PDB file of C-alpha atoms and ligand atoms in Angstrom:
ATOM      1  CA  MET A 956      -0.906 -40.677 -13.460  1.00 45.00           C
ATOM      2  CA  SER A 957       0.042 -37.775 -15.682  1.00 42.00           C
ATOM      3  CA  THR A 958      -3.767 -36.507 -15.813  1.00 47.00           C
ATOM      4  CA  ARG A 959      -3.822 -36.348 -12.231  1.00 47.00           C
ATOM      5  CA  ASP A 960      -3.632 -32.764 -11.821  1.00 49.00           C
ATOM      6  CA  SER A 961      -6.752 -32.043 -13.752  1.00 60.00           C
ATOM      7  CA  LEU A 962      -8.707 -34.046 -11.517  1.00 83.00           C
ATOM      8  CA  HIS A 963      -8.289 -32.354  -8.489  1.00 95.00           C
ATOM      9  CA  LEU A 964     -11.637 -31.929  -6.371  1.00 95.00           C
ATOM     10  CA  THR A 965     -13.438 -28.468  -7.162  1.00 93.00           C
ATOM     11  CA  ASP A 966     -14.101 -26.096  -4.285  1.00 90.00           C
ATOM     12  CA  GLU A 967     -17.640 -27.447  -4.086  1.00 91.00           C
ATOM     13  CA  GLN A 968     -16.588 -31.025  -3.881  1.00 93.00           C
ATOM     14  CA  LEU A 969     -14.166 -30.191  -1.166  1.00 93.00           C
ATOM     15  CA  ASP A 970     -16.777 -28.016   0.901  1.00 90.00           C
ATOM     16  CA  ASP A 971     -19.253 -31.175   0.591  1.00 92.00           C
ATOM     17  CA  TYR A 972     -16.431 -33.557   1.704  1.00 94.00           C
ATOM     18  CA  ALA A 973     -15.526 -31.558   4.476  1.00 91.00           C
ATOM     19  CA  ASP A 974     -19.240 -30.917   5.476  1.00 88.00           C
ATOM     20  CA  GLY A 975     -19.897 -34.422   5.092  1.00 90.00           C
ATOM     21  CA  VAL A 976     -22.842 -34.123   2.432  1.00 92.00           C
ATOM     22  CA  MET A 977     -21.319 -36.090  -0.493  1.00 93.00           C
ATOM     23  CA  SER A 978     -23.516 -38.924  -2.106  1.00 93.00           C
ATOM     24  CA  ALA A 979     -22.106 -42.115  -1.646  1.00 94.00           C
ATOM     25  CA  GLY A 980     -20.927 -42.298  -5.356  1.00 94.00           C
ATOM     26  CA  ALA A 981     -19.158 -38.866  -5.038  1.00 94.00           C
ATOM     27  CA  LEU A 982     -17.885 -39.667  -1.613  1.00 96.00           C
ATOM     28  CA  ALA A 983     -16.131 -43.166  -2.955  1.00 96.00           C
ATOM     29  CA  SER A 984     -14.406 -41.146  -6.137  1.00 94.00           C
ATOM     30  CA  ALA A 985     -13.515 -38.141  -3.815  1.00 95.00           C
ATOM     31  CA  GLU A 986     -11.600 -40.465  -1.143  1.00 96.00           C
ATOM     32  CA  ALA A 987      -9.873 -42.474  -3.892  1.00 95.00           C
ATOM     33  CA  HIS A 988      -8.537 -39.178  -5.113  1.00 96.00           C
ATOM     34  CA  LEU A 989      -7.743 -37.700  -1.504  1.00 96.00           C
ATOM     35  CA  ALA A 990      -6.009 -40.973  -0.959  1.00 96.00           C
ATOM     36  CA  VAL A 991      -3.293 -40.105  -3.883  1.00 96.00           C
ATOM     37  CA  CYS A 992      -3.497 -36.414  -3.417  1.00 96.00           C
ATOM     38  CA  GLU A 993      -1.929 -34.363  -0.726  1.00 97.00           C
ATOM     39  CA  ARG A 994      -2.980 -31.172  -2.627  1.00 96.00           C
ATOM     40  CA  CYS A 995      -6.665 -31.926  -2.183  1.00 96.00           C
ATOM     41  CA  ARG A 996      -5.996 -33.502   1.346  1.00 96.00           C
ATOM     42  CA  ARG A 997      -4.659 -30.291   2.773  1.00 96.00           C
ATOM     43  CA  ALA A 998      -7.562 -28.435   1.068  1.00 95.00           C
ATOM     44  CA  VAL A 999      -9.884 -30.329   2.999  1.00 94.00           C
ATOM     45  CA  SER A1000      -8.024 -29.771   6.143  1.00 94.00           C
ATOM     46  CA  ASP A1001      -7.979 -25.940   5.419  1.00 92.00           C
ATOM     47  CA  THR A1002     -11.727 -26.273   4.860  1.00 90.00           C
ATOM     48  CA  ARG A1003     -12.208 -27.943   8.053  1.00 91.00           C
ATOM     49  CA  GLU A1004     -10.135 -25.617   9.912  1.00 91.00           C
ATOM     50  CA  VAL A1005     -12.268 -22.691   8.786  1.00 86.00           C
ATOM     51  CA  LEU A1006     -15.647 -24.586   9.463  1.00 84.00           C
ATOM     52  CA  ALA A1007     -14.500 -25.102  12.815  1.00 87.00           C
ATOM     53  CA  TRP A1008     -13.436 -21.676  13.398  1.00 87.00           C
ATOM     54  CA  ALA A1009     -16.559 -20.225  11.853  1.00 83.00           C
ATOM     55  CA  THR A1010     -18.473 -22.650  14.217  1.00 83.00           C
ATOM     56  CA  HIS A1011     -16.580 -21.426  17.190  1.00 83.00           C
ATOM     57  CA  GLU A1012     -16.700 -17.738  16.387  1.00 79.00           C
ATOM     58  CA  ARG A1013     -20.574 -18.058  15.835  1.00 76.00           C
ATOM     59  CA  ALA A1014     -20.950 -19.651  19.481  1.00 79.00           C
ATOM     60  CA  THR A1015     -18.671 -17.093  21.036  1.00 78.00           C
ATOM     61  CA  VAL A1016     -19.599 -13.887  19.196  1.00 70.00           C
ATOM     62  CA  THR A1017     -22.766 -11.911  19.589  1.00 71.00           C
ATOM     63  CA  ALA A1018     -23.805  -9.497  17.022  1.00 66.00           C
ATOM     64  CA  PRO A1019     -25.577  -6.336  17.991  1.00 73.00           C
ATOM     65  CA  ALA A1020     -29.432  -6.830  18.263  1.00 77.00           C
ATOM     66  CA  GLU A1021     -29.992  -4.800  15.469  1.00 77.00           C
ATOM     67  CA  LEU A1022     -27.885  -6.730  13.030  1.00 74.00           C
ATOM     68  CA  TRP A1023     -29.040 -10.187  14.211  1.00 73.00           C
ATOM     69  CA  PRO A1024     -31.653 -10.730  11.572  1.00 74.00           C
ATOM     70  CA  LEU A1025     -29.106  -9.667   8.875  1.00 71.00           C
ATOM     71  CA  VAL A1026     -26.136 -12.067  10.396  1.00 68.00           C
ATOM     72  CA  THR A1027     -28.382 -15.014  10.751  1.00 69.00           C
ATOM     73  CA  SER A1028     -30.217 -14.785   7.465  1.00 70.00           C
ATOM     74  CA  SER A1029     -26.746 -14.776   5.823  1.00 70.00           C
ATOM     75  CA  THR A1030     -25.452 -17.736   7.723  1.00 68.00           C
ATOM     76  CA  ILE A1031     -27.088 -21.202   8.418  1.00 64.00           C
ATOM     77  CA  HIS A1032     -30.675 -22.074   8.107  1.00 62.00           C
ATOM     78  CA  LEU A1033     -31.037 -19.705   5.448  1.00 59.00           C
ATOM     79  CA  ALA A1034     -34.724 -20.384   4.230  1.00 63.00           C
ATOM     80  CA  GLU A1035     -36.036 -20.820   7.909  1.00 64.00           C
ATOM     81  CA  VAL A1036     -34.480 -17.507   9.239  1.00 57.00           C
ATOM     82  CA  ARG A1037     -35.228 -15.580   6.189  1.00 58.00           C
ATOM     83  CA  ARG A1038     -39.029 -16.629   6.515  1.00 66.00           C
ATOM     84  CA  ALA A1039     -38.701 -15.521  10.426  1.00 67.00           C
ATOM     85  CA  VAL A1040     -37.458 -12.295   9.521  1.00 62.00           C
ATOM     86  CA  LEU A1041     -39.905 -11.579   7.076  1.00 60.00           C
ATOM     87  CA  ARG A1042     -42.551 -12.799   9.618  1.00 67.00           C
ATOM     88  CA  SER A1043     -41.131 -10.452  12.197  1.00 69.00           C
ATOM     89  CA  MET A1044     -40.881  -7.535   9.652  1.00 65.00           C
ATOM     90  CA  ARG A1045     -44.207  -8.147   7.955  1.00 62.00           C
ATOM     91  CA  GLY A1046     -45.971  -4.973   9.206  1.00 60.00           C
ATOM     92  CA  LEU A1047     -42.756  -2.911   8.065  1.00 61.00           C
ATOM     93  CA  LEU A1048     -42.649  -4.643   4.688  1.00 54.00           C
ATOM     94  CA  LEU A1049     -46.227  -4.309   4.159  1.00 55.00           C
ATOM     95  CA  ALA A1050     -46.260  -0.818   4.791  1.00 65.00           C
ATOM     96  CA  GLY A1051     -43.397  -0.490   2.489  1.00 64.00           C
ATOM     97  CA  ALA A1052     -45.331  -2.507  -0.183  1.00 63.00           C
ATOM     98  CA  LEU A1053     -48.295  -0.325  -0.023  1.00 65.00           C
ATOM     99  CA  THR A1054     -46.029   2.909  -0.512  1.00 70.00           C
ATOM    100  CA  ILE A1055     -44.372   1.445  -3.495  1.00 66.00           C
ATOM    101  CA  ALA A1056     -47.524   0.314  -4.998  1.00 71.00           C
ATOM    102  CA  ALA A1057     -49.201   3.818  -4.280  1.00 73.00           C
ATOM    103  CA  ALA A1058     -46.071   5.272  -6.016  1.00 73.00           C
ATOM    104  CA  THR A1059     -46.150   2.849  -8.902  1.00 71.00           C
ATOM    105  CA  ALA A1060     -49.682   3.598  -9.680  1.00 75.00           C
ATOM    106  CA  VAL A1061     -49.341   7.358  -9.667  1.00 73.00           C
ATOM    107  CA  VAL A1062     -46.471   7.145 -12.109  1.00 72.00           C
ATOM    108  CA  THR A1063     -47.906   4.738 -14.333  1.00 75.00           C
ATOM    109  CA  TRP A1064     -51.278   7.048 -14.178  1.00 76.00           C
ATOM    110  CA  LYS A1065     -49.032  10.102 -15.251  1.00 75.00           C
ATOM    111  CA  LEU A1066     -47.215   8.316 -17.917  1.00 73.00           C
ATOM    112  CA  ALA A1067     -50.634   6.578 -19.365  1.00 77.00           C
ATOM    113  CA  ARG A1068     -51.937  10.353 -19.476  1.00 78.00           C
ATOM    114  CA  TRP A1069     -48.905  11.941 -21.408  1.00 77.00           C
ATOM    115  CA  THR A1070     -48.538   8.993 -23.696  1.00 77.00           C
ATOM    116  CA  SER A1071     -51.944   7.586 -24.387  1.00 70.00           C
ATOM    117  CA  PRO A1072     -53.263   8.693 -27.823  1.00 65.00           C
ATOM    118  CA  GLU A1073     -56.782   8.278 -26.428  1.00 61.00           C
ATOM    119  CA  ARG A1074     -56.346  10.836 -23.970  1.00 55.00           C
ATOM    120  CA  ALA A1075     -54.428  13.178 -26.173  1.00 54.00           C
ATOM    121  CA  ALA A1076     -57.071  13.201 -28.808  1.00 55.00           C
ATOM    122  CA  PRO A1077     -59.313  15.743 -26.897  1.00 58.00           C
ATOM    123  CA  ALA A1078     -56.749  18.099 -26.941  1.00 56.00           C
ATOM    124  CA  ARG A1079     -56.463  18.323 -30.663  1.00 55.00           C
ATOM    125  CA  VAL A1080     -57.656  21.419 -32.162  1.00 59.00           C
ATOM    126  CA  THR A1081     -59.908  20.596 -35.109  1.00 54.00           C
ATOM    127  CA  PRO A1082     -61.574  17.035 -34.511  1.00 56.00           C
ATOM    128  CA  ARG A1083     -63.764  18.035 -37.453  1.00 57.00           C
ATOM    129  CA  ALA A1084     -61.150  17.268 -39.797  1.00 52.00           C
ATOM    130  CA  GLU A1085     -61.115  13.571 -38.878  1.00 54.00           C
ATOM    131  CA  ARG A1086     -64.554  13.088 -40.415  1.00 55.00           C
ATOM    132  CA  PRO A1087     -64.354  11.519 -43.758  1.00 57.00           C
ATOM    133  CA  GLY A1088     -64.524  14.116 -46.565  1.00 54.00           C
ATOM    134  CA  ALA A1089     -63.363  16.808 -44.338  1.00 49.00           C
ATOM    135  CA  GLY A1090     -59.735  17.183 -45.556  1.00 51.00           C
ATOM    136  CA  GLY A1091     -56.871  19.741 -44.847  1.00 51.00           C
ATOM    137  CA  PRO A1092     -58.717  22.885 -44.884  1.00 55.00           C
ATOM    138  CA  GLY A1093     -59.907  22.684 -41.212  1.00 54.00           C
ATOM    139  CA  ARG A1094     -56.901  21.615 -39.978  1.00 55.00           C
ATOM    140  CA  HIS A1095     -54.571  23.896 -37.832  1.00 59.00           C
ATOM    141  CA  ALA A1096     -51.827  25.369 -39.795  1.00 63.00           C
ATOM    142  CA  GLY A1097     -49.155  24.627 -37.248  1.00 68.00           C
ATOM    143  CA  HIS A1098     -50.048  20.782 -37.255  1.00 63.00           C
ATOM    144  CA  PRO A1099     -48.652  18.541 -39.924  1.00 66.00           C
ATOM    145  CA  VAL A1100     -51.564  16.292 -41.294  1.00 66.00           C
ATOM    146  CA  VAL A1101     -50.596  12.678 -40.275  1.00 70.00           C
ATOM    147  CA  PRO A1102     -52.645  10.030 -42.219  1.00 72.00           C
ATOM    148  CA  THR A1103     -54.456   7.744 -40.118  1.00 74.00           C
ATOM    149  CA  PRO A1104     -54.844   4.238 -41.090  1.00 74.00           C
ATOM    150  CA  PRO A1105     -58.573   3.211 -41.644  1.00 76.00           C
ATOM    151  CA  ALA A1106     -60.351   1.391 -38.575  1.00 76.00           C
ATOM    152  CA  ALA A1107     -60.460  -2.096 -38.958  1.00 77.00           C
ATOM    153  CA  PRO A1108     -63.951  -3.210 -39.234  1.00 76.00           C
ATOM    154  CA  ARG A1109     -65.753  -4.263 -35.954  1.00 78.00           C
ATOM    155  CA  ALA A1110     -67.349  -7.712 -35.874  1.00 77.00           C
ATOM    156  CA  PRO A1111     -71.034  -7.096 -35.485  1.00 75.00           C
ATOM    157  CA  GLU A1112     -72.263  -7.702 -31.712  1.00 77.00           C
ATOM    158  CA  ALA A1113     -74.827 -10.261 -30.936  1.00 77.00           C
ATOM    159  CA  PRO A1114     -78.055  -9.111 -30.360  1.00 76.00           C
ATOM    160  CA  ARG A1115     -78.913  -8.839 -26.532  1.00 72.00           C
ATOM    161  CA  ARG A1116     -81.679 -10.827 -25.174  1.00 67.00           C
TER     162      ARG A1116
HETATM  163 ZN1   ZN B2474      -5.963 -33.212  -5.894  1.00 81.00          ZN
END
């Protein structure tokens, strides 16, 4: 078979096979390939050795207490452990979230004050010049006259009962 080399199992397939989590169809084709491919058989064997070593290490090595949530959340039972870690850290996270929310609000408020044209308007020197008919003469000499587009007509409001 000349195309055999291009049909080797992928790393993901090797992991799934070694973990025993392949679907029936994928398992059948993986086993068919492993029956004729020494290279993939060796890869599966290597993967199983690593898995066995990792399981052994996990059972014999105790992480320092302060690192344990990090270690467990990065290994097995990911979602469950993450939830547990989040639960145990909820107070801390809540305090952090509130701090971030407050800081964001302050920054947003300051940016809005600096950039909002509505807020900048009262600082103009001659608001009188904005009235129709009052042209350039009243405007401060240092400020260029910027033509403002006419305001869109507003829909009449329904009379209140
Ligand atoms: Zn192969």
